[in-house]
Coordinates of C-alpha atoms and ligand atoms in Angstrom, one line a residue:
X1299 CA -2.6 42.5 31.3
X1300 CA -1.4 41.7 27.8
X1301 CA 1.4 39.7 29.5
X1302 CA -1.2 38.0 31.8
X1303 CA -3.3 37.2 28.7
X1304 CA -0.3 35.8 26.9
X1305 CA 0.6 33.7 30.0
X1306 CA -3.0 32.3 30.1
X1307 CA -2.8 31.5 26.4
X1308 CA 0.5 29.7 26.6
X1309 CA -0.5 27.9 29.7
X1310 CA -3.7 26.8 28.0
X1311 CA -1.7 25.7 25.0
X1312 CA 0.6 23.7 27.2
X1313 CA -2.2 22.0 29.0
X1314 CA -3.8 21.2 25.7
X1315 CA -0.5 19.8 24.4
X1316 CA -0.1 17.7 27.6
X1317 CA -3.7 16.3 27.1
X1318 CA -2.9 15.4 23.5
X1319 CA 0.4 13.8 24.6
X1320 CA -1.3 11.8 27.3
X1321 CA -4.1 10.7 25.0
X1322 CA -1.6 9.4 22.4
X1323 CA 0.7 7.7 24.9
X1324 CA -2.3 6.1 26.7
X1325 CA -3.4 4.5 23.4
X1326 CA 0.1 3.8 22.2
X1327 CA -0.1 0.0 22.7
X1328 CA 0.8 -1.3 19.3
X1329 CA 4.4 -0.4 19.1
X1330 CA 4.9 -1.8 22.6
X1331 CA 3.1 -5.0 21.7
X1332 CA 5.2 -5.4 18.5
X1333 CA 8.4 -4.8 20.4
X1334 CA 7.4 -7.2 23.2
X1335 CA 6.5 -9.9 20.6
X1336 CA 9.8 -9.3 18.7
X1337 CA 8.0 -9.3 15.4
X1338 CA 5.5 -7.3 13.4
X1339 CA 2.2 -9.1 12.4
X1340 CA 1.6 -8.0 8.9
X1341 CA -1.5 -9.0 6.8
X1342 CA -0.8 -9.5 3.1
X1343 CA -2.7 -11.0 0.2
X1344 CA -2.8 -14.8 -0.1
X1345 CA -0.9 -14.5 -3.4
X1346 CA -0.6 -11.7 -5.9
X1347 CA 2.4 -11.8 -8.1
X1348 CA 4.7 -8.7 -7.6
X1349 CA 2.8 -7.5 -4.5
X1350 CA 2.7 -10.4 -2.1
X1351 CA 3.5 -13.9 -3.0
X1352 CA 5.8 -16.7 -1.7
X1353 CA 9.0 -17.4 -3.7
X1354 CA 10.4 -20.9 -4.4
X1355 CA 11.9 -21.0 -0.9
X1356 CA 8.6 -20.1 0.8
X1357 CA 9.7 -16.5 1.6
X1358 CA 7.2 -13.7 1.1
X1359 CA 8.1 -11.2 -1.6
X1360 CA 6.6 -8.3 -3.3
X1361 CA 5.8 -4.6 -3.1
X1362 CA 3.2 -4.9 -0.3
X1363 CA 5.5 -7.3 1.6
X1364 CA 8.4 -4.8 1.4
X1365 CA 6.2 -2.1 3.0
X1366 CA 6.1 -4.5 6.0
X1367 CA 9.9 -5.0 5.8
X1368 CA 10.3 -1.2 5.9
X1369 CA 8.2 -0.9 9.1
X1370 CA 10.1 -3.8 10.7
X1371 CA 13.5 -2.2 9.7
X1372 CA 12.5 1.1 11.3
X1373 CA 11.5 -0.7 14.6
X1374 CA 14.0 -3.5 14.9
X1375 CA 16.8 -2.6 12.5
X1376 CA 15.9 -6.0 11.0
X1377 CA 13.4 -6.2 8.1
X1378 CA 12.9 -10.0 8.7
X1379 CA 11.2 -9.6 12.1
X1380 CA 7.7 -10.2 10.7
X1381 CA 5.0 -12.8 10.9
X1382 CA 3.2 -12.6 7.6
X1383 CA -0.5 -13.4 7.7
X1384 CA -2.1 -14.2 4.3
X1385 CA -5.6 -12.9 4.1
X1386 CA -8.2 -13.1 1.4
X1387 CA -10.4 -10.1 0.6
X1388 CA -13.2 -11.0 2.9
X1389 CA -11.1 -11.7 6.1
X1390 CA -8.6 -8.8 5.8
X1391 CA -10.5 -6.1 7.9
X1392 CA -11.6 -8.5 10.6
X1393 CA -8.0 -9.6 11.1
X1394 CA -7.0 -6.0 11.8
X1395 CA -10.1 -5.2 14.0
X1396 CA -9.5 -8.3 16.1
X1397 CA -5.8 -7.4 16.7
X1398 CA -4.4 -10.5 15.0
X1399 CA -2.4 -8.2 12.7
X1400 CA -0.8 -4.8 13.4
X1401 CA -1.0 -3.6 9.9
X1402 CA -2.7 -4.6 6.7
X1403 CA -0.5 -4.2 3.6
X1404 CA -2.5 -5.8 0.9
X1405 CA -3.7 -4.2 -2.3
X1406 CA -6.5 -2.6 -0.3
X1407 CA -8.3 0.5 -1.6
X1408 CA -8.7 3.5 0.6
X1409 CA -12.5 4.3 0.8
X1410 CA -14.6 6.4 3.1
X1411 CA -16.7 3.5 4.4
X1412 CA -13.7 1.4 5.3
X1413 CA -12.7 4.2 7.6
X1414 CA -16.0 5.4 9.0
X1415 CA -17.7 2.1 9.4
X1416 CA -14.9 -0.3 10.2
X1417 CA -12.9 1.8 12.7
X1418 CA -9.8 1.6 10.5
X1419 CA -7.4 4.3 9.1
X1420 CA -5.4 4.2 5.9
X1421 CA -2.1 5.7 6.6
X1422 CA -1.1 6.9 3.0
X1423 CA -1.4 5.7 -0.6
X1424 CA 1.5 3.5 -1.5
X1425 CA 0.3 2.7 -5.0
X1426 CA -2.2 4.6 -7.1
X1427 CA -4.2 2.0 -9.0
X1428 CA -7.5 1.7 -10.9
X1429 CA -9.7 -1.1 -12.1
X1430 CA -9.3 -2.8 -15.5
X1431 CA -10.4 -5.7 -17.6
X1432 CA -8.6 -8.8 -18.9
X1433 CA -10.0 -10.4 -21.9
X1434 CA -9.1 -13.1 -24.4
X1435 CA -7.4 -11.5 -27.4
X1436 CA -9.5 -13.5 -29.9
X1437 CA -12.7 -11.9 -28.5
X1438 CA -11.5 -8.7 -30.3
X1439 CA -12.7 -6.3 -27.7
X1440 CA -11.1 -2.9 -27.9
X1441 CA -12.6 -1.0 -25.0
X1442 CA -14.6 -1.7 -21.9
X1443 CA -17.6 -0.3 -23.7
X1444 CA -17.5 -3.4 -26.0
X1445 CA -18.2 -5.7 -23.0
X1446 CA -22.0 -5.5 -23.1
X1447 CA -23.5 -9.0 -22.6
X1448 CA -20.3 -10.7 -21.5
X1449 CA -19.7 -12.9 -18.5
X1450 CA -17.3 -11.4 -16.0
X1451 CA -15.4 -13.1 -13.2
X1452 CA -14.8 -11.0 -10.1
X1453 CA -13.6 -11.6 -6.5
X1454 CA -16.3 -10.8 -3.9
X1455 CA -15.7 -8.5 -0.9
X1456 CA -13.8 -6.1 -3.0
X1457 CA -14.4 -2.6 -4.4
X1458 CA -13.9 -4.3 -7.8
X1459 CA -17.3 -5.9 -7.5
X1460 CA -19.0 -2.6 -6.6
X1461 CA -17.3 -0.6 -9.4
X1462 CA -18.2 -3.2 -11.9
X1463 CA -21.9 -2.8 -11.1
X1464 CA -21.6 1.0 -11.2
X1465 CA -19.8 1.0 -14.6
X1466 CA -22.3 -1.3 -16.3
X1467 CA -25.3 0.6 -14.8
X1468 CA -23.9 4.0 -15.9
X1469 CA -23.2 2.8 -19.4
X1470 CA -26.6 0.9 -19.6
X1471 CA -24.9 -2.4 -20.3
X1472 CA -25.6 -5.9 -19.0
X1473 CA -23.2 -8.5 -17.8
X1474 CA -23.3 -12.0 -16.2
X1475 CA -21.6 -12.0 -12.8
X1476 CA -19.4 -14.9 -12.0
X1477 CA -18.6 -14.3 -8.4
X1478 CA -15.6 -15.9 -6.8
X1479 CA -14.6 -15.8 -3.1
X1480 CA -10.9 -16.2 -3.8
X1481 CA -8.6 -14.9 -6.6
X1482 CA -7.7 -18.5 -7.4
X1483 CA -11.3 -19.4 -8.2
X1484 CA -11.7 -16.2 -10.2
X1485 CA -8.7 -17.2 -12.3
X1486 CA -9.8 -20.8 -12.7
X1487 CA -13.3 -19.5 -13.8
X1488 CA -11.6 -17.3 -16.4
X1489 CA -9.2 -20.1 -17.5
X1490 CA -12.0 -22.7 -17.9
X1491 CA -14.3 -20.3 -19.8
X1492 CA -16.9 -19.8 -17.1
X1493 CA -16.4 -16.1 -17.9
X1494 CA -14.8 -14.4 -20.8
X1495 CA -13.6 -11.3 -18.9
X1496 CA -11.8 -11.0 -15.6
X1497 CA -11.9 -7.7 -13.7
X1498 CA -9.5 -6.6 -11.0
X1499 CA -7.1 -3.8 -10.1
X1500 CA -4.8 -3.2 -13.1
X1501 CA -1.7 -3.9 -11.0
X1502 CA -3.2 -7.3 -10.2
X1503 CA -4.1 -8.0 -13.8
X1504 CA -0.5 -7.7 -14.8
X1505 CA 0.4 -10.6 -12.5
X1506 CA -2.7 -12.6 -13.3
X1507 CA -2.0 -12.4 -17.0
X1508 CA 1.5 -13.8 -16.5
X1509 CA 0.1 -16.7 -14.4
X1510 CA -2.1 -17.9 -17.3
X1511 CA -0.7 -20.7 -19.5
X1512 CA -0.5 -18.5 -22.6
X1513 CA -0.2 -14.8 -21.5
X1514 CA 0.0 -13.6 -25.1
X1515 CA -3.5 -14.8 -25.8
X1516 CA -4.9 -12.3 -23.2
X1517 CA -5.0 -8.5 -23.2
X1518 CA -5.7 -5.8 -20.6
X1519 CA -8.1 -3.3 -22.1
X1520 CA -6.9 0.3 -22.0
X1521 CA -9.8 1.6 -19.9
X1522 CA -9.4 2.3 -16.2
X1523 CA -12.8 2.6 -14.6
X1524 CA -12.1 3.6 -11.0
X1525 CA -9.7 5.1 -8.6
X1526 CA -8.0 2.5 -6.4
X1527 CA -5.6 4.3 -4.0
X1528 CA -4.0 1.3 -2.3
X1529 CA -2.1 1.6 1.0
X1530 CA -1.4 0.3 4.5
X1531 CA -4.3 0.2 7.0
X1532 CA -4.2 0.3 10.8
X1533 CA -6.8 0.2 13.6
X1534 CA -8.1 3.6 14.8
X1535 CA -7.2 4.8 18.3
X1536 CA -3.4 4.4 18.3
X1537 CA -2.0 7.7 16.9
X1538 CA 1.6 6.7 17.6
X1539 CA 1.3 3.6 15.5
X1540 CA -0.7 5.4 12.8
X1541 CA 2.2 7.9 12.6
X1542 CA 4.9 5.3 12.5
X1543 CA 3.3 3.4 9.5
X1544 CA 2.5 6.7 7.8
X1545 CA 6.0 8.2 8.2
X1546 CA 7.8 5.1 7.2
X1547 CA 6.1 5.4 3.9
X1548 CA 6.7 9.1 3.6
X1549 CA 10.4 8.5 4.4
X1550 CA 10.6 6.1 1.5
X1551 CA 9.2 8.7 -0.9
X1552 CA 11.3 11.5 0.5
X1553 CA 14.4 9.4 0.2
X1554 CA 13.7 8.8 -3.4
X1555 CA 13.1 12.5 -4.0
X1556 CA 16.3 13.4 -2.2
X1557 CA 18.3 10.8 -4.1
X1558 CA 19.1 8.7 -1.0
X1559 CA 19.3 5.0 -1.8
X1560 CA 20.4 1.8 -0.1
X1561 CA 23.6 2.2 -2.0
X1562 CA 24.6 5.7 -1.0
X1563 CA 23.1 5.8 2.5
X1564 CA 26.6 6.1 4.1
X1565 CA 27.4 9.2 2.1
X1566 CA 24.0 10.6 2.9
X1567 CA 24.9 10.4 6.6
X1568 CA 27.6 13.0 5.8
X1569 CA 25.4 15.2 3.6
X1570 CA 25.2 18.9 4.2
X1571 CA 21.7 19.1 2.8
X1572 CA 19.4 19.8 5.8
X1573 CA 16.5 17.8 4.3
X1574 CA 18.8 14.8 3.9
X1575 CA 20.3 15.3 7.4
X1576 CA 16.8 15.3 9.0
X1577 CA 15.7 12.3 7.0
X1578 CA 18.7 10.2 8.0
X1579 CA 18.6 11.4 11.6
X1580 CA 21.9 13.3 11.9
X1581 CA 20.0 16.5 12.6
X1582 CA 16.9 16.7 14.9
X1583 CA 15.3 13.9 16.9
X1584 CA 12.4 13.1 14.7
X1585 CA 12.7 9.4 15.2
X1586 CA 12.6 9.6 19.0
X1587 CA 9.5 11.8 18.8
X1588 CA 7.9 9.1 16.8
X1589 CA 8.8 6.5 19.5
X1590 CA 11.6 5.0 17.5
X1591 CA 15.4 5.8 17.2
X1592 CA 16.7 8.8 15.3
X1593 CA 18.2 6.6 12.6
X1594 CA 14.7 5.0 11.9
X1595 CA 14.6 6.2 8.3
X1596 CA 18.3 5.5 7.7
X1597 CA 17.7 1.9 8.8
X1598 CA 14.8 1.6 6.3
X1599 CA 16.7 3.0 3.4
X1600 CA 19.8 0.9 4.1
X1601 CA 18.0 -2.4 4.6
X1602 CA 15.1 -2.1 2.2
X1603 CA 15.8 0.9 -0.1
X1604 CA 13.7 4.0 -1.1
X1605 CA 10.3 3.9 -2.8
X1606 CA 11.7 3.8 -6.3
X1607 CA 14.0 0.9 -5.5
X1608 CA 11.1 -1.1 -4.0
X1609 CA 8.9 -0.3 -7.0
X1610 CA 11.5 -1.2 -9.6
X1611 CA 12.6 -4.4 -7.9
X1612 CA 9.1 -5.8 -7.5
X1613 CA 6.8 -4.5 -10.2
X1614 CA 8.8 -1.9 -12.3
X1615 CA 9.7 -2.1 -16.0
X1616 CA 12.8 -4.2 -15.3
X1617 CA 10.8 -6.8 -13.4
X1618 CA 8.6 -9.6 -14.8
X1619 CA 5.5 -7.5 -14.3
X1620 CA 7.0 -4.5 -16.2
X1621 CA 4.6 -1.9 -14.9
X1622 CA 5.5 1.6 -15.9
X1623 CA 5.8 4.1 -13.0
X1624 CA 3.0 6.2 -14.5
X1625 CA 1.2 8.2 -11.8
X1626 CA 3.2 6.4 -9.2
X1627 CA 6.1 8.6 -10.2
X1628 CA 7.3 11.4 -7.9
X1629 CA 5.4 14.7 -8.2
X1630 CA 8.7 16.3 -9.3
X1631 CA 8.9 13.9 -12.2
X1632 CA 5.3 14.2 -13.5
X1633 CA 3.6 11.7 -11.1
X1634 CA 1.4 12.3 -8.0
X1635 CA 3.7 10.8 -5.3
X1636 CA 4.1 13.6 -2.8
X1637 CA 5.3 13.1 0.8
X1638 CA 5.1 15.9 3.4
X1639 CA 8.5 17.0 4.6
X1640 CA 10.3 15.8 7.7
X1641 CA 10.9 18.9 9.8
Ligands
LIG799 N1 -8.3 -3.1 -4.2 C1 -9.6 -3.8 -4.1 C2 -9.4 -5.2 -4.6 C3 -8.5 -6.0 -3.7 C4 -8.5 -7.5 -3.9 O1 -8.7 -8.3 -2.9 N2 -8.4 -8.0 -5.1 C5 -8.3 -9.4 -5.3 C6 -8.4 -9.6 -6.8 S1 -7.0 -9.3 -7.6 C7 -7.1 -10.0 -4.7 O2 -6.1 -9.4 -4.5 N3 -7.1 -11.3 -4.3 C8 -6.0 -11.9 -3.8 C9 -6.4 -12.6 -2.5 O3 -7.6 -12.7 -2.1 O4 -5.4 -13.1 -1.8 C10 -10.1 -3.7 -2.7 O5 -9.5 -3.2 -1.8 O6 -11.3 -4.2 -2.5

């Protein structure tokens, strides 16, 4: 009887597993579409220095751009197989919903309504950000609480616009809203004196400040008024694709934690550390179970690097933006970056 009961339970479990497997394979169209097309369609910002911007040769570069390179490397063993689709704040979600992009990797904040109302899923946080204020130095403002009565430029269709209203309402302060539909117009508005404050994610403010004719005449106030967890977004309904985008990012973070870099990847293939062996695909078949090849993460690390390499190259203290790792440091080094294990 016990045995019979056990049999029923395990048969039930098997059937449930089969149903789950069928459901995820039925909906697994995105990877196939990407492979058939021979390129990943990746939505990025129209131009945000350090995160997604074109270089002198017209090539897309930046932290968000490299997240796309990492996904392409895992799929094609070639980080270049990407069609970049520049999108402003207002068009970004529609492009994902309509299927014109496979993934959005564009300084986009993970919020509840963007998941429950728009049919989208954030895969993980790639950059923990928060909203700040850029002001002219000669205004002598020391904190955001000194901004009562100022005119503030903000890009519409963003969480920035909403947080700004909350912050001023909570602190019983008034402001003049100078709404801009693109970042370019927001910066122009600030530069031409239509507003004396520009608000955006702090990461963006670092780049915006550098783009002004005299960066030293502008300061980023110390206050951070919101949580802006930024990360890649996919459409709901394709669990396989969701897992691929999510685990590529976790692999980047795990690689940094395990000390595996683009420079030592060949030694890592010979490592005896079981965590490293599973990461680089010489033990287990995690990549195949994801719909990729077992060297999926090794490809990413070899061709793009680990999370820390991507961060430093694009936005870190050695780059022009010079953003400290801060909370975007690994959990084991005092930050909050924490990726689940590959096992
Ligand atoms: N993280 C915020 C703000 C994102 C956002 O679009 N910020 C603007 C202002 S910095 C931007 O990146 N603009 C560049 C563009 O539209 O290409 C959100 O998800 O709503």
